[in-house]
Every structure is written in structure tokens, then in C-alpha cells.
CSV table of C-alpha atoms in Angstrom, one decimal:
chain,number,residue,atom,x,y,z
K,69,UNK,CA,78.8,93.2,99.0
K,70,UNK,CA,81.1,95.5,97.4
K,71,UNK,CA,81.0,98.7,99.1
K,72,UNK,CA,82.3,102.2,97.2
K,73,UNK,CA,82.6,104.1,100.2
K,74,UNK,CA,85.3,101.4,101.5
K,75,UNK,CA,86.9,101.0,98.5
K,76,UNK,CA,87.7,104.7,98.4
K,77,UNK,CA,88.9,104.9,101.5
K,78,UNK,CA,91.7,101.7,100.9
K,79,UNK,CA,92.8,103.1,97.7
K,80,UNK,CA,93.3,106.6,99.3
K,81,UNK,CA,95.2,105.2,102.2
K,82,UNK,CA,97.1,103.3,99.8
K,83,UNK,CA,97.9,106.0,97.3
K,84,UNK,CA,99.4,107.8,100.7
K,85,UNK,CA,102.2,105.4,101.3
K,86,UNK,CA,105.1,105.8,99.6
K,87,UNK,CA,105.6,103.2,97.2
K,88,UNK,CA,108.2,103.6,94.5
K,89,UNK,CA,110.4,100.6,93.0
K,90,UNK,CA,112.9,99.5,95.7
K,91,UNK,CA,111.3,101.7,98.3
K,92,UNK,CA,108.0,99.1,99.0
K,93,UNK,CA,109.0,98.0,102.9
K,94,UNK,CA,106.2,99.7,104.3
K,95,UNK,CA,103.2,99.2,101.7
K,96,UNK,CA,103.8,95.4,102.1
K,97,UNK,CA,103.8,95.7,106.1
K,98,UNK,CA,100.3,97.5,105.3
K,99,UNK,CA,98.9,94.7,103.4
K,100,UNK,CA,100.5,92.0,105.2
K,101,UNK,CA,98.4,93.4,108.2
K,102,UNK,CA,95.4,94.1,105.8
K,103,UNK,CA,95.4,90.2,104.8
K,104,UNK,CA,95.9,88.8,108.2
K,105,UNK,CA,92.7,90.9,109.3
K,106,UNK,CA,90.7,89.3,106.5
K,107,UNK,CA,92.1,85.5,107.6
K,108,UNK,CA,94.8,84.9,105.6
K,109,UNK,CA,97.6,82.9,106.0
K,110,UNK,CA,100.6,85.4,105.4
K,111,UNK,CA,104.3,85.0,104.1
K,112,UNK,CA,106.7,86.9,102.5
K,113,UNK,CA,110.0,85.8,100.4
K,114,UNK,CA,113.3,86.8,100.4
K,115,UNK,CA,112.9,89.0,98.1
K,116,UNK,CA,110.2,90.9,100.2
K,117,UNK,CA,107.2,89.9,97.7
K,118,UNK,CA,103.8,89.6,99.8
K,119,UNK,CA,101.6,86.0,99.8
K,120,UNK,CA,98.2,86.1,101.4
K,121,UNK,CA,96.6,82.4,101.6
K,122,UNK,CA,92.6,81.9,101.8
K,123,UNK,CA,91.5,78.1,101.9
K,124,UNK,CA,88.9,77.0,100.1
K,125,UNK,CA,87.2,74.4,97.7
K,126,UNK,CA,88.5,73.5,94.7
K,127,UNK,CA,91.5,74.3,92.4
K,128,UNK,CA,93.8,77.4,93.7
K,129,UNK,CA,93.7,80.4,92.0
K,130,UNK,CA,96.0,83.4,92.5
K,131,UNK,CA,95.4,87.0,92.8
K,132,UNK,CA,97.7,89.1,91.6
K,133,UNK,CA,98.7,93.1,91.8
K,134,UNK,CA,101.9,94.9,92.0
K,135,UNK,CA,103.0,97.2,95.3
K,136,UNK,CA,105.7,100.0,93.3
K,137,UNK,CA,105.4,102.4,91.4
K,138,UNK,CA,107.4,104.9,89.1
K,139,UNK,CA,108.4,108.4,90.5
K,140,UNK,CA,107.4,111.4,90.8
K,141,UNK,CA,105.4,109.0,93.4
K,142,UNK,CA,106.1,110.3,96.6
K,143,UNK,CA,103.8,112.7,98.8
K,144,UNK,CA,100.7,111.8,96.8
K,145,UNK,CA,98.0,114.1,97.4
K,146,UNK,CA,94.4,112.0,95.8
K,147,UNK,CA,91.8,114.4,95.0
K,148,UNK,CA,88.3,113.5,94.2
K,149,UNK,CA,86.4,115.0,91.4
K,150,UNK,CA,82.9,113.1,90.6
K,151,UNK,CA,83.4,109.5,89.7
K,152,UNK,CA,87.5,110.1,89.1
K,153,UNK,CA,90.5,110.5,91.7
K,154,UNK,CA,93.6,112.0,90.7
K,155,UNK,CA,96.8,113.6,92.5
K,156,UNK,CA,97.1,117.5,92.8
K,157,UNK,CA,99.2,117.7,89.5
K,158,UNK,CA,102.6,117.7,91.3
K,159,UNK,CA,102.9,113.5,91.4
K,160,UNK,CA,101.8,110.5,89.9
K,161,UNK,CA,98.2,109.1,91.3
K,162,UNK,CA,99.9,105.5,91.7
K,163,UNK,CA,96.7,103.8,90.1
K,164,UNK,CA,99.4,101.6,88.8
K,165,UNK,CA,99.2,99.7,90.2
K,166,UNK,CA,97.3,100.3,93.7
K,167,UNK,CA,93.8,100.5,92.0
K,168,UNK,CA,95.1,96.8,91.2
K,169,UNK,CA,95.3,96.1,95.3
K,170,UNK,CA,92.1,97.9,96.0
K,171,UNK,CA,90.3,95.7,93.8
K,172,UNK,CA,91.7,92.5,95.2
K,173,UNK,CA,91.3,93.7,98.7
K,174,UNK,CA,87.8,95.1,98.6
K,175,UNK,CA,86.8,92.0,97.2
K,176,UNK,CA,88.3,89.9,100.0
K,177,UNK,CA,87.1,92.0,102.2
K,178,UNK,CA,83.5,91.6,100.6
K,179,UNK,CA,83.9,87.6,99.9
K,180,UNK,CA,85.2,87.3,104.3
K,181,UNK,CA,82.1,89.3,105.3
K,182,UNK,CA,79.6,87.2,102.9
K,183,UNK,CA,81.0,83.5,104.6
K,184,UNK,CA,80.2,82.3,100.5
K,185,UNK,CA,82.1,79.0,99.9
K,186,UNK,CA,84.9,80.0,97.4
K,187,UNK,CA,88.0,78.2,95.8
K,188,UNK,CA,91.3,78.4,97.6
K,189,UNK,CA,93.3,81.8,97.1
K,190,UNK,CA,96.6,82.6,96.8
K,191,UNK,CA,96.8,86.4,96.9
K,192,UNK,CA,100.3,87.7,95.5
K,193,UNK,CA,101.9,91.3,96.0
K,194,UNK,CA,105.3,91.6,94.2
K,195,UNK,CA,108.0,94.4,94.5
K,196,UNK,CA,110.2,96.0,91.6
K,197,UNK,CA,107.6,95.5,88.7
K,198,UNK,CA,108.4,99.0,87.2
K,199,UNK,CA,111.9,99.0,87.7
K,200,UNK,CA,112.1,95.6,85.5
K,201,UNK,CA,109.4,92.7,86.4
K,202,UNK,CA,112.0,91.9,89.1
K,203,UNK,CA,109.5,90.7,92.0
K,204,UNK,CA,108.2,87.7,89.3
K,205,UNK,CA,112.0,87.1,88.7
K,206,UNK,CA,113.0,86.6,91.8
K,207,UNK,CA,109.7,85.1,93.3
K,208,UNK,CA,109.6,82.0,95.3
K,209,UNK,CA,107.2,80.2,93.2
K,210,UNK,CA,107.4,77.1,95.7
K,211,UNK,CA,105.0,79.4,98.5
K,212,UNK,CA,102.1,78.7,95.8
K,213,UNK,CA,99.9,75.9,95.1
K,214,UNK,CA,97.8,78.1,92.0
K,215,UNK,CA,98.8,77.8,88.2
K,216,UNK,CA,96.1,80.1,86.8
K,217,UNK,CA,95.9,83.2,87.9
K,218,UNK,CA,94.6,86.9,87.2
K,219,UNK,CA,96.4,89.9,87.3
K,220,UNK,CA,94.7,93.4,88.0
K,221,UNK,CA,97.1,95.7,86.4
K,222,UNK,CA,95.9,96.4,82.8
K,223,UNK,CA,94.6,99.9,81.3
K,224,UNK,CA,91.6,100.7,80.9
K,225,UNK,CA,88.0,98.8,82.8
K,226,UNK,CA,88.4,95.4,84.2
K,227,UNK,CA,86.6,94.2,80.6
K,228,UNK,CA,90.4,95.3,79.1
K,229,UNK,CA,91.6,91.5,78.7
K,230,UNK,CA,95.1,91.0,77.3
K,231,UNK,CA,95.5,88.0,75.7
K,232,UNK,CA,98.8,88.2,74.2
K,233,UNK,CA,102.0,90.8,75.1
K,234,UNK,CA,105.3,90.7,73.4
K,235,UNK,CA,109.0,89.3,74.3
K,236,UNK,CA,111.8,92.1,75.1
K,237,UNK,CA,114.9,92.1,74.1
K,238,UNK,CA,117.3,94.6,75.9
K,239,UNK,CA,119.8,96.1,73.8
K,240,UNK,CA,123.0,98.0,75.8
K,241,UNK,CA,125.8,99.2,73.4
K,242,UNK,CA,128.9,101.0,74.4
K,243,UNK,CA,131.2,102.2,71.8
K,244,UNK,CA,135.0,103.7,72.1
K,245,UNK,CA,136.8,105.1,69.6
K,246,UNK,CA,139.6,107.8,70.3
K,247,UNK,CA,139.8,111.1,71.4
K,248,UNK,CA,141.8,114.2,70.8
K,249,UNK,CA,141.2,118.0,70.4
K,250,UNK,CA,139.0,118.4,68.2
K,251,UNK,CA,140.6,121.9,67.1
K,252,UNK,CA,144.0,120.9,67.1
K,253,UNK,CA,144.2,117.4,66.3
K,254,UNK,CA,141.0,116.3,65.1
K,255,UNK,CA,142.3,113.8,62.6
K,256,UNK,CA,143.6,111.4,65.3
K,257,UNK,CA,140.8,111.0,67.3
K,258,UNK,CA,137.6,108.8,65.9
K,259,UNK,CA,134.6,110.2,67.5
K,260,UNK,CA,132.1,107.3,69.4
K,261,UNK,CA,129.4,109.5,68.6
K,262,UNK,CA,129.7,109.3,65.0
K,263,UNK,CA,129.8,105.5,64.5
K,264,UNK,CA,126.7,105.2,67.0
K,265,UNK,CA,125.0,107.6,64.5
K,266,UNK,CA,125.6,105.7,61.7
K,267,UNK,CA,124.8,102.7,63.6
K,268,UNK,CA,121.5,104.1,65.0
K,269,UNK,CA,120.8,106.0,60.9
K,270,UNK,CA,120.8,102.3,59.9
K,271,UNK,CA,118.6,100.3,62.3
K,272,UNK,CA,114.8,99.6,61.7
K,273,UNK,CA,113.0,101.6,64.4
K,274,UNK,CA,109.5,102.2,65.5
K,275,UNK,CA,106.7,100.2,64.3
K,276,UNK,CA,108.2,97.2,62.3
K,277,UNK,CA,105.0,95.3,61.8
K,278,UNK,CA,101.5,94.9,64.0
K,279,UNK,CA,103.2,92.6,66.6
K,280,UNK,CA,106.6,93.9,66.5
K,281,UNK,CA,108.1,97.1,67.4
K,282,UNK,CA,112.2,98.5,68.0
K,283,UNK,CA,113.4,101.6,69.8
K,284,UNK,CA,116.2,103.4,70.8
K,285,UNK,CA,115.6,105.4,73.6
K,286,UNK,CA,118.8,106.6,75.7
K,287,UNK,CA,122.2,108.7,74.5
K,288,UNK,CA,124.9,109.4,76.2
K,289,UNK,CA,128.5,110.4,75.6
K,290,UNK,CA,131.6,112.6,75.4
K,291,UNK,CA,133.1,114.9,77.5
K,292,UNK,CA,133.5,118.2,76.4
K,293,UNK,CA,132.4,120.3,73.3
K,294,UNK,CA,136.1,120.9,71.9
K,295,UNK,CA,137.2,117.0,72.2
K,296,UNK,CA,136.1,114.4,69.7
K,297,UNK,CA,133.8,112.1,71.9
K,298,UNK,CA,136.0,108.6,72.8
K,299,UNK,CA,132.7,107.0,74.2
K,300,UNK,CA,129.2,106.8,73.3
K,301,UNK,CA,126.4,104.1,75.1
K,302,UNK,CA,123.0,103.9,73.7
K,303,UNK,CA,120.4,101.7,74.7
K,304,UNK,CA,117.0,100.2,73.2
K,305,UNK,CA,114.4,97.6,72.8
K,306,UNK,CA,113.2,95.2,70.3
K,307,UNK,CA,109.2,93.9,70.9
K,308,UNK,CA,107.5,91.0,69.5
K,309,UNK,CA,104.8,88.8,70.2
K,310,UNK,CA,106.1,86.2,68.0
K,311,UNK,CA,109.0,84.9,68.9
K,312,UNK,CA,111.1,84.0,65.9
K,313,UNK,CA,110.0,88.0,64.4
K,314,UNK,CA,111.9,89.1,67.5
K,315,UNK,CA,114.5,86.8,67.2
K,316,UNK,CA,115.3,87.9,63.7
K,317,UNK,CA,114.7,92.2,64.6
K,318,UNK,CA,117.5,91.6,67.2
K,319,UNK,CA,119.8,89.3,64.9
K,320,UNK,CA,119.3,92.9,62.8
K,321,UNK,CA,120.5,94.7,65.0
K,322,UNK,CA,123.5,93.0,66.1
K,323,UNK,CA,124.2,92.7,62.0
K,324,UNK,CA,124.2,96.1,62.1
K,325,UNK,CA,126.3,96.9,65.0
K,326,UNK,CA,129.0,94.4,63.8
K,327,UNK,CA,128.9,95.6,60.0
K,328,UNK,CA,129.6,98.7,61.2
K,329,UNK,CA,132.0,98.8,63.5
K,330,UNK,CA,134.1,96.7,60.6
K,331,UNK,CA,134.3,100.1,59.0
K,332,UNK,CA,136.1,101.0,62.2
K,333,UNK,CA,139.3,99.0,62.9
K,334,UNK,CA,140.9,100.8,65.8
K,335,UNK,CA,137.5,101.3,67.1
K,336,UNK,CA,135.6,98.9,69.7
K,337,UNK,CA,132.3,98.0,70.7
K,338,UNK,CA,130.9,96.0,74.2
K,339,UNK,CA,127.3,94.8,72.7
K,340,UNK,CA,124.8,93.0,75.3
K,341,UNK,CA,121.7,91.8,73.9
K,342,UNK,CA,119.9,90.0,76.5
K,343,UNK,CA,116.3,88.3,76.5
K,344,UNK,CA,114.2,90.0,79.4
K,345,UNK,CA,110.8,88.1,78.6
K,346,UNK,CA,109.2,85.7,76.8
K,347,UNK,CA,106.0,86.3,74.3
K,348,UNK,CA,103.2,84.3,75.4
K,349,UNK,CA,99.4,84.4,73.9
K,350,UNK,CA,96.0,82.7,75.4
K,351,UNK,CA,93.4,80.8,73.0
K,352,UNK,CA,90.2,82.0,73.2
K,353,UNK,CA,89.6,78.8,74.2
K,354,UNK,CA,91.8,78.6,77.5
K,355,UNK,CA,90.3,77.9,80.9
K,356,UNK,CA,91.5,81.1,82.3
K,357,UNK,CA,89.7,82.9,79.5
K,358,UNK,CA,86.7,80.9,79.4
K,359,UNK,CA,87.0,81.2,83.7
K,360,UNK,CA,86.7,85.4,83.0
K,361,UNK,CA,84.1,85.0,80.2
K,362,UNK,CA,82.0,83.3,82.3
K,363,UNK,CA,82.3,86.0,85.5
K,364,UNK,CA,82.0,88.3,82.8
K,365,UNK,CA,78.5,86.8,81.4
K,366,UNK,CA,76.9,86.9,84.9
K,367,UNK,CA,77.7,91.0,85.6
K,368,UNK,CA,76.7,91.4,82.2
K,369,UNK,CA,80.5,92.9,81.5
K,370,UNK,CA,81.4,92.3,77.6
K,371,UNK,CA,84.8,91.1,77.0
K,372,UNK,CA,87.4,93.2,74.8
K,373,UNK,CA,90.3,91.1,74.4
K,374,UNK,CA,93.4,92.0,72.7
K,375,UNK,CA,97.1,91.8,72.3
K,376,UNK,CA,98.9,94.4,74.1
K,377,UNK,CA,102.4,96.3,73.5
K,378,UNK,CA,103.6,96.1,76.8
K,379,UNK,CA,105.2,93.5,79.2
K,380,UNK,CA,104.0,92.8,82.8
K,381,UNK,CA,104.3,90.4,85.7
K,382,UNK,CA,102.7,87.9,83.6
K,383,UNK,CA,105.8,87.5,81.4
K,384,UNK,CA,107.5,86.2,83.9
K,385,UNK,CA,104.7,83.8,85.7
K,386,UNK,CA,104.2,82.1,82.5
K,387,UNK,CA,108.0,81.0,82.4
K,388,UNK,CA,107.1,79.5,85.5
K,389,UNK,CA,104.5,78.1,84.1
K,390,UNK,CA,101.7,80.1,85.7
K,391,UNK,CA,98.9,81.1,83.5
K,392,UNK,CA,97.9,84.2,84.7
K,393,UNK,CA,96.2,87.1,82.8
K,394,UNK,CA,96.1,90.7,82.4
K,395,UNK,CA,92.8,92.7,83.2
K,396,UNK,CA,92.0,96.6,83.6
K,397,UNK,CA,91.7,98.0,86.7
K,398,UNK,CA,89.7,101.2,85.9
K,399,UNK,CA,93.6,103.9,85.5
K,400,UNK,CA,94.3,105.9,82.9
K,401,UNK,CA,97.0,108.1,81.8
K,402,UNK,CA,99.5,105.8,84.3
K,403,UNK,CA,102.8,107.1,85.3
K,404,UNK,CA,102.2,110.8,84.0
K,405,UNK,CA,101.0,113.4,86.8
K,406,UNK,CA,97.7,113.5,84.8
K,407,UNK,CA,96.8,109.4,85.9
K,408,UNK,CA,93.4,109.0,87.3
K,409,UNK,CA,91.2,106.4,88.1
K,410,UNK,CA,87.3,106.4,87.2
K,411,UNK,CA,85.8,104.5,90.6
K,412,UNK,CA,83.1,103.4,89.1
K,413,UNK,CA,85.2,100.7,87.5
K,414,UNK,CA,87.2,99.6,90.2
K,415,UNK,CA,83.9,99.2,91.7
K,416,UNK,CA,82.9,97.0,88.5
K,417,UNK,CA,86.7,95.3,88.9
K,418,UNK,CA,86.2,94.5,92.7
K,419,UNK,CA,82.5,92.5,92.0
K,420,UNK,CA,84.7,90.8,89.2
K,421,UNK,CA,87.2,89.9,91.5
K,422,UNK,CA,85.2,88.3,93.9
K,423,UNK,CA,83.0,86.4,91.3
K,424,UNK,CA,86.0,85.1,89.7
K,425,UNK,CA,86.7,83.4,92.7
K,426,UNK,CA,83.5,81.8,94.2
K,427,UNK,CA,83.5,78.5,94.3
């Protein structure tokens, strides 16, 4: 049985570890010891990603969750108000994701005490998903046996399904041009910042269309307020969960760049675009979905599924051909120092999580 009380308790001693990207060394110890407790068979990869092993009958499945988190994440402080935790306003809460490995453990926990036959596990804890997805990257998918999966680290209740999430394309441009004195001399210099305005005036931004979306969201560059600026680097995105839209929004933006910068002879330009993920989209009709569906039917929980904006874990797992899925995990407002879970639903999530995986 699910117990609130317990749950509570593992998500505040959780929250309490310092957790954020690169920093992880000591949440992972935690749950490497939490899993061995519960029976698991435990291993880590080079990369420092946690794998809990439960035997069972049946297909594998894997259980996902992520250990990092963004800053201001150290020193948490939960607080709990009614049927919501939150930090004391100075940090994150870190309910992103360690609501996500509350839920998977209190259901373990729940699924060991009940001895109920259930399908083989493999539990996964990955490091550096904030800082870029890079504990799926550099994962050592030979340590498991499961190709469908379910990852808790959606917004919103456990009902919060994404079925589709976009492809990224990382967009790094650095331009130099020349300086000079900008009082004196102005006319020999040709200022970076310019061109990278004109550059940036003429790109699409924002919302393109309903599945596609562009941004530019870092400036840097010059040196002093009296010198025409010799470099300039910005840095943006394109989204899409259709693959040949972003294909074609970054094409426009390296059209763009390279149109430009023709205006510009004696000026130069170092322009990485480089594909981070992959798009991906489940049928309705999938097993995994039909798998949740099903769970969902018998606690009476009523799907919502729908295409998200963002990019997880799941990116990554499904270029390795491992069909896992997004689900919410009860946190809201996530890496602001106004996040908070509702424990009521990772109450809900946890009874999910353990029905998802009887056999």
C-alpha cells in the first residue's frame, strides 16, 4: 500500500541533498543504498547514472526519473502547507525532478512489502538531464534488458501524458568584424554587434507554427563603450516536432547568417548548428500508451495526452530505441523558487507506478 506519511518523508530527505547538474555523487549513493534495501540488483555506469534491477515475470520495463537539478538548488529548506510542499522562497524546491524518484521509490517500496508477482524492473536514475540530457547520452544502454519504459518527470498530475515533444537544434554564432575607437576612428572598425543585429532583425523568432518554435536567447560582446565591438556570440534554438519543419527553420537560419554576412566582406562568422535531439511522437495506439491507459482505467485516472514543447530524457532513449514516455509527477512552477508539489498527486503517481508494473 501506498503510504503518504512515507512518501513525505523520502521526498523531504531527498529535496535535502544537494543535487544540482554535475554535483549528483551523493544523491546516487542515497538511492543506490535506497534500492539495495528494497532487493535490487544495483550498478552504476561510467558516467555515474544509477540502475536498480527487480526480477520478475514477464517483459522488462524501466523506470525512469532524473537525480539533478537546476540552481539556486542548494540548501533546500521544504516547507509544508496543506496538501503542497515548497522551499522557504530563497531556492528551488527540486520537485524536478525528485517528486519523479519519490514516486518510483514509494512504489517499490509498496510493491516489496506487498510480495505481488510483478514484471521485471529496470529502475534508471540519470545525471546531467538539466544541464543537456547528458546522462541518456552517455548511458550504457547494454546494463538494460527493458525497451518500453515510463518516465516520471512531466508537469502537472501523473494523468499529464506527453505523447509527442520536439527536436532541438542548437544554434552558436560568433561573429568578428574590426575594432577601432569609436570616437576617433570609427570608420575603420566594423562593429560585430551591428551585423548580429541585422542578423537577429531578420530571423523568424517565437512561435513559428503549433509544433514549431525559434529563439534567440543569449548576447554577448564588446569590450568597452568607446570601441566599436570586434566580437559578438549569440546563441538560440529552433523546436519542432516534425522533423523536416525543423529541418527547414534551421536551413533559415543559416540562409540568413550567410546572406548577411555577404554584406560584410572583411567580416567573419564561426556558425555551429548542431542536432541535440530527435522529435519522436506515440500513436494512441502504442503498447506503452495502451500499457498507461489501462493502469489509468483501474484508478479511475482519465488520460490527458498531448504534445509538449519541451525535450527530456526520452529524446534521447528513443534514439536508442527505447520507448519510454513522459508522465506528471504532481510539480508545478519547476525551476523558479515558487515550485511546489501538491502531495496528493504524487500520492495518485506512486499507486500508478506500482500498477503499471504488476505483473
Amino acid at each position: 500500500m501506498i503510504k503518504k506519511a512515507r512518501l513525505i518523508k523520502t521526498f523531504i530527505d531527498l529535496v535535502k541533498i544537494d543535487s544540482p547538474s554535475e554535483h549528483e555523487d551523493e544523491i546516487a549513493k542515497n538511492l543506490l543504498s535506497r534500492l539495495k534495501k528494497l532487493g535490487a540488483k544495483t550498478d552504476t555506469d561510467s558516467y555515474g547514472n544509477v540502475f536498480g534491477f527487480f526480477e520478475g515475470i514477464g517483459d522488462p520495463f524501466m523506470l525512469n526519473s532524473h537525480m539533478d537539478t537546476v540552481e539556486p538548488g542548494r540548501g533546500i529548506k521544504p516547507q509544508i502547507k496543506g496538501d503542497r510542499i515548497y522551499s522557504d522562497g530563497n531556492t528551488i524546491l527540486g520537485g524536478d525532478a525528485k517528486a519523479g524518484l519519490t514516486i518510483i521509490l514509494e512504489a517499490l517500496t509498496s510493491l516489496v512489502e506487498s510480495g505481488k508477482k510483478h514484471i521485471p524492473i529496470n529502475v534508471v536514475f540519470t545525471r546531467g538531464e538539466e544541464s543537456g540530457l547528458f546522462g541518456a547520452i552517455n548511458l550504457n544502454y547494454g546494463k538494460l534488458r527493458a525497451k518500453q519504459g515510463i518516465t516520471f518527470d512531466g508537469d502537472d498530475d501523473v494523468s499529464n501524458v506527453d505523447i509527442s515533444s520536439p527536436g532541438y537544434d542548437r544554434v552558436d554564432v560568433t561573429i568578428t568584424g574590426r575594432g577601432a575607437h569609436a570616437g576617433a576612428e570609427p570608420e575603420r572598425g566594423i562593429s560585430a554587434i551591428k551585423i548580429a543585429s541585422e542578423i537577429i532583425s531578420k530571423l523568424k523568432l517565437g512561435r513559428i507554427d503549433f509544433e514549431t518554435t525559434a529563439n534567440i536567447g543569449l548576447i554577448s560582446g564588446g569590450s568597452a563603450r568607446n570601441a566599436v565591438p570586434e566580437t559578438v556570440h549569440f546563441k538560440g534554438e529552433v523546436r519542432s516536432r516534425d522533423r523536416k519543419k525543423l529541418e527547414k527553420h534551421t536551413r533559415h537560419f543559416e540562409d540568413v547568417i550567410n546572406n548577411t554576412m555577404n554584406k560584410y566582406p572583411d567580416a567573419s562568422v564561426n556558425l555551429v548548428l548542431e542536432r541535440e535531439f530527435n522529435p519522436y511522437r506515440f500513436e494512441e495506439q502504442h503498447p506503452v500508451i495502451d500499457k498507461i491507459k489501462k493502469a489509468f482505467s483501474e484508478l479511475k485516472i482519465k488520460p490527458n495526452l498531448h504534445e509538449t514543447g519541451g525535450g527530456s530524457d526520452v529524446n534521447i532513449f528513443h534514439n536508442h530505441g527505447l520507448q519510454s514516455i513522459v508522465v506528471g509527477i504532481g510539480d508545478y512552477e519547476a525551476h523558479t523558487t515558487r515550485e511546489y508539489v501538491v502531495i496528493s498527486q504524487m500520492v495518485q503517481a506512486a499507486e500508478f507506478c506500482e500498477k503499471i508494473v504488476l505483473a
